[in-house]
Amino acid sequence: MAPIPAPTPAPALAPTLTLKPGTAWTDAWRRCCAVAPEAFRDDRVRNLWNAGWQPDGRVLPATSPVDGTPIAGPPRLDADTAHRAVRAALDQHRAWRHVPLPERRARVAATLDALTEHRELLALLLVWEIGKPWRLAQADVDRAIDGVRWYADGIDGMLTGRAPLDGPVSNIASWNYPMSVLVHAVLVQALAGNAVIAKTPTDGGVACLTLAAALAAREGIPVTLVSGSGGELSEALVRAPEIGCVSFVGGRDTGAAVATAVADLGKRHILEQEGLNTWGIWNHSDWDTLTAVVPKLFDYGKQRCTAYPRFVVQRELFDEFLAAYLPAVRTLSVGHPLAVEDPADPPPRLDFGPVISAAKAKELHDQVTEAVDRGAVPLHRGRPTDARFLPGQDTSAYVHPVTLLNPPRSSPLHHAEPFGPVDTVVLVDTEAELLAAMNASNGALVATLSTDDRATYDRLAPQIRAFKVGHGVPRSRGDRDELFGGLGASWSGAFVGGDLLVRAVTRGPAGERLPGNFSAYQLMP
């Protein structure tokens, strides 16, 4: 009699996940109302202008990209109210510019202490409003605080021989880094002697920015925070004669309109715009280093201005590239940023959660489908079954990592930044093709060239149209020790970083030329 085979063990069931206690949106909102009741009332936030929290604006409904939870929407002002807010900011500016530097520094330092005290709440708001994983949300808050402290410690030397502008600085920034880009810039601008205006991004971040602005306003920082559509508020926030400088971070279409306006008016400006950042591989053999860096390049789902969505690879190295790249991209962890197996567990260490909205997710899915239909070859597609989700949660804003070979030239994925976890690979046979493919977007913020030969790097790197080019390593924004800018259509106006950020928002000696990407390198007022 044949032996009875042992039963096949049942596959292990995936653990059931739950929302970490105390991290629900309702918990975050309750804490905001307790910390800053002047700014958070009932189920809405307020605008901050004329040194007070105003119950104005038409509130639009909003949902979290994390799981569709209803959250606070931006209270959108109309154009007339925005102009009133700008005029009030000018009055604040005229008073603030005469406040002695030691007092300005003390107020900024007190603001940083308050931000530090509420660090975890600010990070939790970033999770819910823009879908950042917990560790990246905390890092965003920490970079803002640490960065501004660096300026506060060295501001005396940076302001020697310099004075505030004649009007407030207007800040219009994208939604992806509310703290380390927008709040950081606002506090440094105020430290330098300017009143500041910030527009909350339409796509997310209003509660986080409102809490940060409330903490700053309590310390006497002259900050204005308003919400509204860019088209309706641009006359006030960009063209108004009261504005002393425009600082913009966003896409090329909107940035081009802002650039035209500030050029016509001769207004000081800092305009950071998107570009297709590329990673070239030519006569390269250090594949272990590439494997180690690939997961880091997917931080926050590549929703960063310095993300690398394009690899340009020497054809004869393609098989070795795949052997290094694919195992790394298969390790990526995606899911709900606050889903845990045990209530006592810390939030998970994910590479990314959702993209900014279900609409953006659909856009990316459609672009990938269209590219494949027209000939692109899928090299990797992440599986939803590998993601960490709560039972039954809304996952419409999630995009799993995708890598495509040779997207068609008709596809947006060929020439534009996807701003999501979609990589494209282009194969080339000559150095000329390598450079052409790396320069596909008429200028970029960063690029990298991996090659074993230093002489080859030194010869090719100057021909890559990116502001910063790394030799086998990724480049980043860099706010302290080095300047930051862009080439071509990726930037317009003054460069920043280190003391250049302060110089960009202050007046120096007569005839001073600010380093930057200006039309005909014009003198800035």
Coordinates of C-alpha atoms in Angstrom, one line a residue:
M1 CA 0.0 0.0 0.0
A2 CA 1.4 3.3 -1.0
P3 CA 2.1 5.7 1.8
I4 CA -0.3 8.5 2.2
P5 CA 1.4 11.7 1.2
A6 CA 1.7 14.4 3.9
P7 CA -0.8 17.2 3.4
T8 CA 0.5 20.3 1.7
P9 CA 0.8 23.0 4.3
A10 CA -1.6 25.9 3.7
P11 CA 0.0 29.1 2.6
A12 CA 0.6 31.5 5.4
L13 CA -2.0 34.2 5.6
A14 CA -0.9 37.8 5.4
P15 CA -1.3 39.5 8.8
T16 CA -4.3 41.7 9.2
L17 CA -3.2 45.3 9.4
T18 CA -4.8 48.0 11.5
L19 CA -4.4 51.8 11.8
K20 CA -1.9 52.7 14.5
P21 CA -3.9 54.0 17.5
G22 CA -3.8 57.7 18.0
T23 CA -2.9 58.5 14.3
A24 CA -6.3 58.8 12.7
W25 CA -7.1 62.1 10.9
T26 CA -9.6 62.9 13.6
D27 CA -6.9 62.5 16.2
A28 CA -4.6 64.9 14.2
W29 CA -7.4 67.4 13.8
R30 CA -8.4 67.3 17.5
R31 CA -4.8 68.0 18.4
C32 CA -4.6 70.9 15.9
C33 CA -7.7 72.5 17.4
A34 CA -6.1 72.2 20.9
V35 CA -2.7 73.6 19.9
A36 CA -3.9 76.5 17.7
P37 CA -7.7 77.2 18.2
E38 CA -7.3 80.6 16.6
A39 CA -6.5 78.9 13.3
F40 CA -8.6 75.7 13.4
R41 CA -12.3 76.2 14.0
D42 CA -14.9 73.4 13.8
D43 CA -14.2 71.5 10.6
R44 CA -12.2 74.2 8.7
V45 CA -9.0 76.1 8.8
R46 CA -8.7 79.9 8.5
N47 CA -6.7 82.2 6.3
L48 CA -4.0 84.4 8.0
W49 CA -3.8 88.0 6.8
N50 CA -3.7 91.4 8.2
A51 CA -2.1 89.9 11.3
G52 CA -5.3 87.9 12.1
W53 CA -7.0 84.6 11.4
Q54 CA -9.9 85.3 9.0
P55 CA -13.0 83.1 8.6
D56 CA -13.2 83.9 4.9
G57 CA -12.8 81.9 1.7
R58 CA -14.9 79.2 0.0
V59 CA -13.9 75.8 1.5
L60 CA -13.5 73.1 -1.1
P61 CA -14.0 69.4 -0.1
A62 CA -10.8 67.4 0.2
T63 CA -9.9 63.8 0.8
S64 CA -6.6 62.2 1.9
P65 CA -4.7 60.3 -0.8
V66 CA -3.9 57.7 1.9
D67 CA -7.3 56.1 2.0
G68 CA -9.9 58.6 0.9
T69 CA -10.6 59.9 4.3
P70 CA -12.3 63.4 4.2
I71 CA -9.9 66.0 5.4
A72 CA -9.8 69.8 5.7
G73 CA -9.9 71.6 2.4
P74 CA -8.3 75.0 1.5
P75 CA -10.5 78.1 2.2
R76 CA -10.1 79.7 -1.2
L77 CA -10.1 83.5 -1.3
D78 CA -11.2 85.6 -4.2
A79 CA -8.9 88.0 -6.1
D80 CA -10.2 91.2 -4.2
T81 CA -9.5 89.7 -0.8
A82 CA -6.1 88.5 -1.9
H83 CA -5.2 92.1 -2.9
R84 CA -6.3 93.3 0.5
A85 CA -4.1 90.7 2.1
V86 CA -1.1 91.8 0.0
R87 CA -1.6 95.4 1.0
A88 CA -1.8 94.5 4.6
A89 CA 1.4 92.4 4.2
L90 CA 3.1 95.5 2.9
D91 CA 2.2 97.4 6.1
Q92 CA 3.7 94.5 8.1
H93 CA 6.8 94.6 6.0
R94 CA 7.4 98.3 6.5
A95 CA 7.3 97.7 10.3
W96 CA 9.3 94.4 10.4
R97 CA 12.2 95.6 8.2
H98 CA 13.1 98.0 11.1
V99 CA 13.0 95.4 13.8
P100 CA 16.6 94.9 15.0
L101 CA 18.3 91.6 13.8
P102 CA 18.7 90.2 17.3
E103 CA 15.0 90.5 18.0
R104 CA 14.1 88.9 14.6
R105 CA 16.5 86.1 15.3
A106 CA 15.0 85.6 18.8
R107 CA 11.5 85.4 17.3
V108 CA 12.6 82.9 14.6
A109 CA 14.4 80.8 17.2
A110 CA 11.2 80.7 19.4
T111 CA 9.2 79.6 16.3
L112 CA 11.7 76.8 15.7
D113 CA 11.4 75.7 19.3
A114 CA 7.6 75.6 18.9
L115 CA 7.9 73.6 15.6
T116 CA 10.2 71.2 17.4
E117 CA 7.7 70.8 20.2
H118 CA 4.9 69.8 17.7
R119 CA 7.2 67.9 15.4
E120 CA 5.2 64.7 15.5
L121 CA 1.8 66.4 14.9
L122 CA 3.3 68.3 11.9
A123 CA 4.6 65.0 10.5
L124 CA 1.3 63.3 11.0
L125 CA -0.5 66.0 9.1
L126 CA 1.9 65.5 6.2
V127 CA 1.1 61.8 6.2
W128 CA -2.6 62.4 5.8
E129 CA -2.5 65.4 3.6
I130 CA 0.1 64.4 1.0
G131 CA 0.7 60.7 1.7
K132 CA 4.3 60.9 3.0
P133 CA 5.5 57.8 4.8
W134 CA 6.2 58.5 8.5
R135 CA 10.0 58.6 8.3
L136 CA 10.0 60.9 5.3
A137 CA 7.3 63.2 6.9
Q138 CA 9.5 63.5 10.0
A139 CA 12.5 64.2 7.9
D140 CA 10.7 67.0 6.1
V141 CA 9.9 68.7 9.4
D142 CA 13.4 68.1 10.7
R143 CA 15.1 69.6 7.6
A144 CA 13.0 72.7 7.9
I145 CA 13.9 73.2 11.6
D146 CA 17.6 72.3 11.2
G147 CA 18.0 74.3 8.0
V148 CA 16.6 77.5 9.5
R149 CA 18.7 77.1 12.6
W150 CA 21.8 77.0 10.4
Y151 CA 20.8 80.4 8.9
A152 CA 19.9 81.9 12.3
D153 CA 23.4 80.9 13.6
G154 CA 25.2 82.6 10.7
I155 CA 22.8 85.4 9.7
D156 CA 25.0 88.2 10.9
G157 CA 27.7 87.7 8.3
M158 CA 25.1 87.0 5.6
L159 CA 23.4 90.3 6.1
T160 CA 26.5 92.5 6.3
G161 CA 26.0 95.4 3.9
R162 CA 22.5 94.2 3.0
A163 CA 19.0 95.4 3.7
P164 CA 15.5 94.0 3.3
L165 CA 13.5 94.4 0.1
D166 CA 11.0 97.2 -0.4
G167 CA 8.0 94.8 -0.2
P168 CA 7.1 91.4 1.1
V169 CA 8.2 88.1 -0.5
S170 CA 5.4 86.1 -2.1
N171 CA 5.8 82.3 -2.0
I172 CA 4.0 79.9 -4.3
A173 CA 5.2 76.4 -3.9
S174 CA 4.2 72.9 -4.8
W175 CA 2.6 70.5 -2.3
N176 CA 5.4 67.9 -1.9
Y177 CA 7.6 69.6 0.7
P178 CA 5.5 72.0 2.7
M179 CA 8.0 72.2 5.6
S180 CA 11.5 71.8 4.2
V181 CA 10.9 74.0 1.2
L182 CA 8.0 76.4 1.9
V183 CA 8.2 76.9 5.7
H184 CA 12.0 76.9 5.5
A185 CA 12.0 79.6 2.9
V186 CA 9.4 81.7 4.7
L187 CA 11.4 81.7 8.0
V188 CA 14.7 82.6 6.3
Q189 CA 13.0 85.4 4.4
A190 CA 11.6 86.8 7.6
L191 CA 14.9 86.4 9.4
A192 CA 16.4 88.6 6.6
G193 CA 13.9 91.3 7.4
N194 CA 11.0 90.7 5.1
A195 CA 7.3 90.1 5.7
V196 CA 6.3 87.0 3.9
I197 CA 3.2 85.7 2.1
A198 CA 2.6 82.0 1.3
K199 CA -0.1 80.5 -0.8
T200 CA -1.2 77.0 0.4
P201 CA -0.8 74.5 -2.4
T202 CA -4.2 73.5 -3.9
D203 CA -3.3 69.7 -3.8
G204 CA -2.5 69.4 -0.2
G205 CA -0.8 70.6 3.0
V206 CA -3.2 73.3 4.2
A207 CA -3.5 72.0 7.8
C208 CA 0.3 71.4 8.2
L209 CA 1.1 74.9 6.9
T210 CA -1.7 76.4 9.0
L211 CA -0.3 74.9 12.1
A212 CA 3.3 76.1 11.2
A213 CA 2.0 79.6 10.4
A214 CA 0.1 79.8 13.7
L215 CA 3.2 78.9 15.7
A216 CA 5.2 81.6 13.8
A217 CA 2.5 84.2 14.1
R218 CA 2.4 83.7 17.9
E219 CA 6.1 84.7 18.0
G220 CA 5.4 87.9 16.0
I221 CA 6.7 86.7 12.6
P222 CA 4.9 88.8 9.9
V223 CA 3.5 85.8 7.9
T224 CA 0.4 85.8 5.6
L225 CA -1.1 82.5 4.6
V226 CA -3.8 82.4 2.0
S227 CA -5.5 79.7 -0.1
G228 CA -7.0 80.0 -3.6
S229 CA -6.6 79.1 -7.2
G230 CA -3.4 80.2 -8.9
G231 CA -5.2 81.8 -11.7
E232 CA -7.4 83.9 -9.5
L233 CA -4.7 84.9 -7.0
S234 CA -1.8 85.5 -9.4
E235 CA -2.6 89.1 -10.0
A236 CA -2.2 89.7 -6.3
L237 CA 0.6 87.3 -5.4
V238 CA 2.7 87.9 -8.5
R239 CA 1.8 91.1 -10.3
A240 CA 0.8 93.4 -7.4
P241 CA 3.2 96.4 -7.1
E242 CA 3.5 95.8 -3.3
I243 CA 5.3 92.4 -3.9
G244 CA 9.1 92.7 -3.5
C245 CA 10.0 89.2 -4.7
V246 CA 8.3 86.1 -6.1
S247 CA 9.5 82.7 -5.1
F248 CA 7.9 79.9 -7.1
V249 CA 8.3 76.1 -7.0
G250 CA 6.2 74.1 -9.5
G251 CA 5.6 73.0 -13.0
R252 CA 6.8 74.5 -16.2
D253 CA 3.4 75.6 -17.6
T254 CA 2.5 77.7 -14.5
G255 CA 6.2 78.7 -14.0
A256 CA 6.4 80.1 -17.6
A257 CA 3.4 82.4 -16.9
V258 CA 5.0 83.6 -13.7
A259 CA 8.3 84.1 -15.4
T260 CA 6.7 86.3 -18.1
A261 CA 4.9 88.4 -15.5
V262 CA 8.0 89.0 -13.3
A263 CA 10.1 89.8 -16.4
D264 CA 7.6 92.3 -17.6
L265 CA 7.5 94.0 -14.2
G266 CA 11.3 93.8 -13.6
K267 CA 10.5 92.0 -10.3
R268 CA 13.0 90.0 -8.3
H269 CA 12.3 86.3 -8.6
I270 CA 13.3 82.7 -7.8
L271 CA 11.4 80.3 -10.0
E272 CA 12.2 76.6 -9.7
Q273 CA 10.5 74.4 -12.3
E274 CA 10.5 70.8 -13.3
G275 CA 12.9 69.0 -15.5
L276 CA 13.5 65.4 -16.6
N277 CA 16.5 64.5 -14.4
T278 CA 18.5 61.7 -16.0
W279 CA 21.0 59.0 -15.0
G280 CA 23.4 58.0 -17.7
I281 CA 25.4 54.8 -17.8
W282 CA 28.4 54.5 -20.1
N283 CA 31.4 52.1 -19.8
H284 CA 30.4 51.3 -16.3
S285 CA 31.0 48.2 -14.1
D286 CA 30.2 49.2 -10.5
W287 CA 26.8 47.5 -10.4
D288 CA 26.7 46.9 -6.7
T289 CA 26.6 50.7 -6.1
L290 CA 23.8 51.1 -8.5
T291 CA 21.8 48.3 -6.9
A292 CA 22.2 49.9 -3.5
V293 CA 21.0 53.4 -4.7
V294 CA 17.9 52.4 -6.7
P295 CA 15.5 52.0 -3.8
K296 CA 16.6 55.4 -2.4
L297 CA 15.7 56.9 -5.8
F298 CA 12.1 55.9 -5.2
D299 CA 11.7 57.8 -1.9
Y300 CA 8.2 59.4 -1.7
G301 CA 7.3 57.7 -5.0
K302 CA 9.7 60.0 -7.0
Q303 CA 7.4 63.0 -6.2
R304 CA 10.5 65.2 -5.8
C305 CA 12.0 67.9 -8.0
T306 CA 15.4 66.0 -7.8
A307 CA 14.0 62.5 -8.6
Y308 CA 15.6 60.5 -11.4
P309 CA 12.8 59.0 -13.6
R310 CA 15.0 58.3 -16.6
F311 CA 18.0 55.9 -17.1
V312 CA 20.0 56.3 -20.4
V313 CA 22.0 53.1 -20.8
Q314 CA 24.7 52.0 -23.2
R315 CA 23.1 49.2 -25.2
E316 CA 25.9 46.7 -24.7
L317 CA 25.5 47.1 -20.9
F318 CA 21.8 46.6 -20.9
D319 CA 21.8 43.0 -19.6
E320 CA 24.2 44.0 -16.7
F321 CA 22.0 47.0 -15.9
L322 CA 18.9 44.8 -15.6
A323 CA 20.7 42.4 -13.4
A324 CA 21.6 45.2 -11.0
Y325 CA 18.3 47.2 -11.3
L326 CA 15.5 44.7 -11.2
P327 CA 16.4 43.0 -7.9
A328 CA 16.6 46.4 -6.3
V329 CA 13.3 47.7 -7.6
R330 CA 11.6 44.4 -6.5
T331 CA 12.4 45.2 -2.9
L332 CA 10.3 48.4 -2.8
S333 CA 7.7 48.6 -0.1
V334 CA 4.4 50.4 -0.7
G335 CA 1.3 50.8 1.3
H336 CA -0.7 52.7 3.9
P337 CA 1.8 54.9 5.8
L338 CA 0.1 54.2 9.2
A339 CA -0.9 50.5 8.9
V340 CA 0.6 48.2 11.5
E341 CA 0.4 44.6 12.5
D342 CA 0.4 45.3 16.2
P343 CA -0.9 48.5 17.8
A344 CA 2.4 48.8 19.7
D345 CA 4.5 48.7 16.5
P346 CA 5.9 52.0 15.1
P347 CA 4.6 53.1 11.7
P348 CA 6.1 51.0 8.9
R349 CA 9.3 52.0 7.0
L350 CA 7.9 52.3 3.5
D351 CA 9.6 53.6 0.4
F352 CA 6.4 55.4 -0.6
G353 CA 2.6 55.4 -0.1
P354 CA 0.1 57.0 -2.4
V355 CA 0.7 59.6 -5.1
I356 CA -0.9 63.0 -4.4
S357 CA -4.4 62.1 -5.6
A358 CA -6.5 59.5 -7.4
A359 CA -6.6 61.8 -10.4
K360 CA -2.8 61.8 -10.6
A361 CA -2.7 58.0 -10.2
K362 CA -5.1 57.7 -13.1
E363 CA -3.0 60.0 -15.2
L364 CA 0.1 57.9 -14.6
H365 CA -1.8 54.6 -15.3
D366 CA -3.1 56.1 -18.6
Q367 CA 0.4 57.3 -19.6
V368 CA 1.9 53.9 -19.0
T369 CA -0.9 52.1 -20.8
E370 CA -0.6 54.4 -23.8
A371 CA 3.2 54.1 -23.9
V372 CA 2.9 50.3 -23.9
D373 CA 0.3 50.3 -26.6
R374 CA 2.6 52.4 -28.7
G375 CA 5.6 50.1 -28.3
A376 CA 7.2 50.6 -24.9
V377 CA 8.3 47.4 -23.3
P378 CA 7.4 46.7 -19.6
L379 CA 10.5 45.7 -17.7
H380 CA 8.9 45.7 -14.2
R381 CA 5.4 46.2 -12.7
G382 CA 4.8 46.1 -9.0
R383 CA 2.0 44.0 -7.8
P384 CA -0.8 45.3 -5.6
T385 CA -0.8 42.0 -3.7
D386 CA 2.7 42.9 -2.3
A387 CA 1.5 46.2 -0.8
R388 CA 0.5 46.9 2.8
F389 CA -3.1 48.0 2.9
L390 CA -5.9 48.0 5.6
P391 CA -8.8 45.7 4.9
G392 CA -11.1 47.3 2.4
Q393 CA -9.3 50.6 2.2
D394 CA -9.6 53.0 -0.8
T395 CA -6.4 52.4 -2.9
S396 CA -7.3 54.6 -5.9
A397 CA -4.3 57.0 -5.3
Y398 CA -1.7 54.3 -5.3
V399 CA 0.6 53.6 -8.2
H400 CA 2.9 50.6 -7.9
P401 CA 6.4 50.9 -9.4
V402 CA 6.7 50.6 -13.1
T403 CA 9.7 50.5 -15.4
L404 CA 9.4 50.9 -19.2
L405 CA 11.9 50.4 -21.9
N406 CA 12.1 52.9 -24.8
P407 CA 8.8 54.9 -24.4
P408 CA 7.7 56.3 -27.8
R409 CA 8.6 59.8 -28.6
S410 CA 4.9 60.7 -28.7
S411 CA 4.5 59.8 -25.0
P412 CA 4.8 62.3 -22.2
L413 CA 7.0 59.7 -20.5
H414 CA 9.6 60.3 -23.2
H415 CA 10.2 64.0 -22.6
A416 CA 8.5 65.1 -19.3
E417 CA 8.9 64.3 -15.6
P418 CA 6.1 61.9 -14.6
F419 CA 6.3 62.9 -10.9
G420 CA 5.4 59.4 -9.8
P421 CA 7.0 55.9 -9.4
V422 CA 7.5 55.4 -13.1
D423 CA 11.0 54.8 -14.5
T424 CA 11.9 54.8 -18.2
V425 CA 15.0 53.3 -19.8
V426 CA 16.4 54.5 -23.1
L427 CA 19.2 52.6 -24.9
V428 CA 21.9 54.3 -26.8
D429 CA 25.0 53.3 -28.9
T430 CA 27.1 56.4 -29.0
E431 CA 28.2 59.3 -26.7
A432 CA 26.3 61.7 -28.9
E433 CA 23.1 59.7 -28.4
L434 CA 23.8 59.5 -24.7
L435 CA 24.0 63.3 -24.4
A436 CA 20.9 63.8 -26.6
A437 CA 18.8 61.4 -24.5
M438 CA 20.0 62.9 -21.2
N439 CA 19.2 66.4 -22.5
A440 CA 15.6 65.6 -23.7
S441 CA 13.8 68.2 -21.5
N442 CA 15.7 71.4 -22.3
G443 CA 17.3 71.7 -18.9
A444 CA 17.1 69.9 -15.6
L445 CA 18.0 70.4 -11.9
V446 CA 20.2 67.4 -11.5
A447 CA 21.7 64.5 -13.4
T448 CA 24.2 61.7 -12.9
L449 CA 26.7 59.9 -15.1
S450 CA 28.0 56.5 -14.1
T451 CA 31.2 55.7 -15.9
D452 CA 34.4 54.0 -14.7
D453 CA 36.7 56.5 -16.5
R454 CA 37.1 59.9 -14.8
A455 CA 38.3 61.4 -18.0
T456 CA 35.1 60.4 -19.7
Y457 CA 33.1 61.9 -17.0
D458 CA 35.0 65.2 -17.1
R459 CA 34.6 65.3 -20.8
L460 CA 30.8 64.5 -21.0
A461 CA 29.5 66.1 -17.8
P462 CA 29.8 69.7 -19.0
Q463 CA 27.6 68.8 -21.9
I464 CA 24.8 67.5 -19.8
R465 CA 22.2 70.3 -19.3
A466 CA 21.6 69.9 -15.6
F467 CA 22.6 72.3 -12.9
K468 CA 24.3 69.6 -10.8
V469 CA 25.8 66.5 -12.2
G470 CA 27.0 63.6 -10.0
H471 CA 29.7 61.1 -10.9
G472 CA 27.9 57.8 -10.1
V473 CA 26.0 59.4 -7.2
P474 CA 22.7 61.2 -7.0
R475 CA 22.6 64.9 -6.5
S476 CA 20.2 66.8 -4.3
R477 CA 18.9 70.3 -3.7
G478 CA 21.5 71.3 -1.1
D479 CA 20.4 74.3 1.0
R480 CA 23.6 75.1 2.9
D481 CA 27.1 74.5 1.6
E482 CA 26.3 74.8 -2.2
L483 CA 24.1 76.8 -4.4
F484 CA 21.1 75.4 -6.2
G485 CA 19.5 76.2 -9.5
G486 CA 18.7 74.9 -12.9
L487 CA 19.5 75.1 -16.5
G488 CA 17.2 76.0 -19.4
A489 CA 13.5 75.8 -18.8
S490 CA 14.0 74.2 -15.3
W491 CA 14.8 77.5 -13.6
S492 CA 14.4 81.3 -13.9
G493 CA 15.8 83.9 -11.6
A494 CA 18.2 84.0 -8.6
F495 CA 20.0 80.9 -7.5
V496 CA 19.7 79.9 -3.8
G497 CA 21.5 77.8 -1.2
G498 CA 23.9 79.0 1.5
D499 CA 24.1 82.7 1.7
L500 CA 22.7 83.1 -1.8
L501 CA 19.2 82.4 -0.4
V502 CA 19.6 85.5 1.8
R503 CA 21.1 87.5 -1.0
A504 CA 18.1 86.6 -3.2
V505 CA 15.7 88.3 -0.8
T506 CA 17.8 91.3 0.3
R507 CA 19.4 94.4 -1.3
G508 CA 23.1 94.7 -1.6
P509 CA 25.5 97.3 -3.1
A510 CA 24.3 99.4 -6.0
G511 CA 24.7 97.5 -9.3
E512 CA 24.9 94.1 -7.7
R513 CA 24.5 91.2 -10.0
L514 CA 22.8 88.2 -8.4
P515 CA 24.0 84.8 -9.5
G516 CA 21.1 83.2 -11.4
N517 CA 19.5 82.1 -14.6
F518 CA 18.2 85.5 -15.8
S519 CA 17.3 86.6 -19.3
A520 CA 20.4 88.4 -20.6
Y521 CA 21.6 88.2 -17.0
Q522 CA 19.6 91.3 -16.1
L523 CA 20.4 93.4 -13.1
M524 CA 17.8 92.7 -10.4
P525 CA 16.3 95.6 -8.4

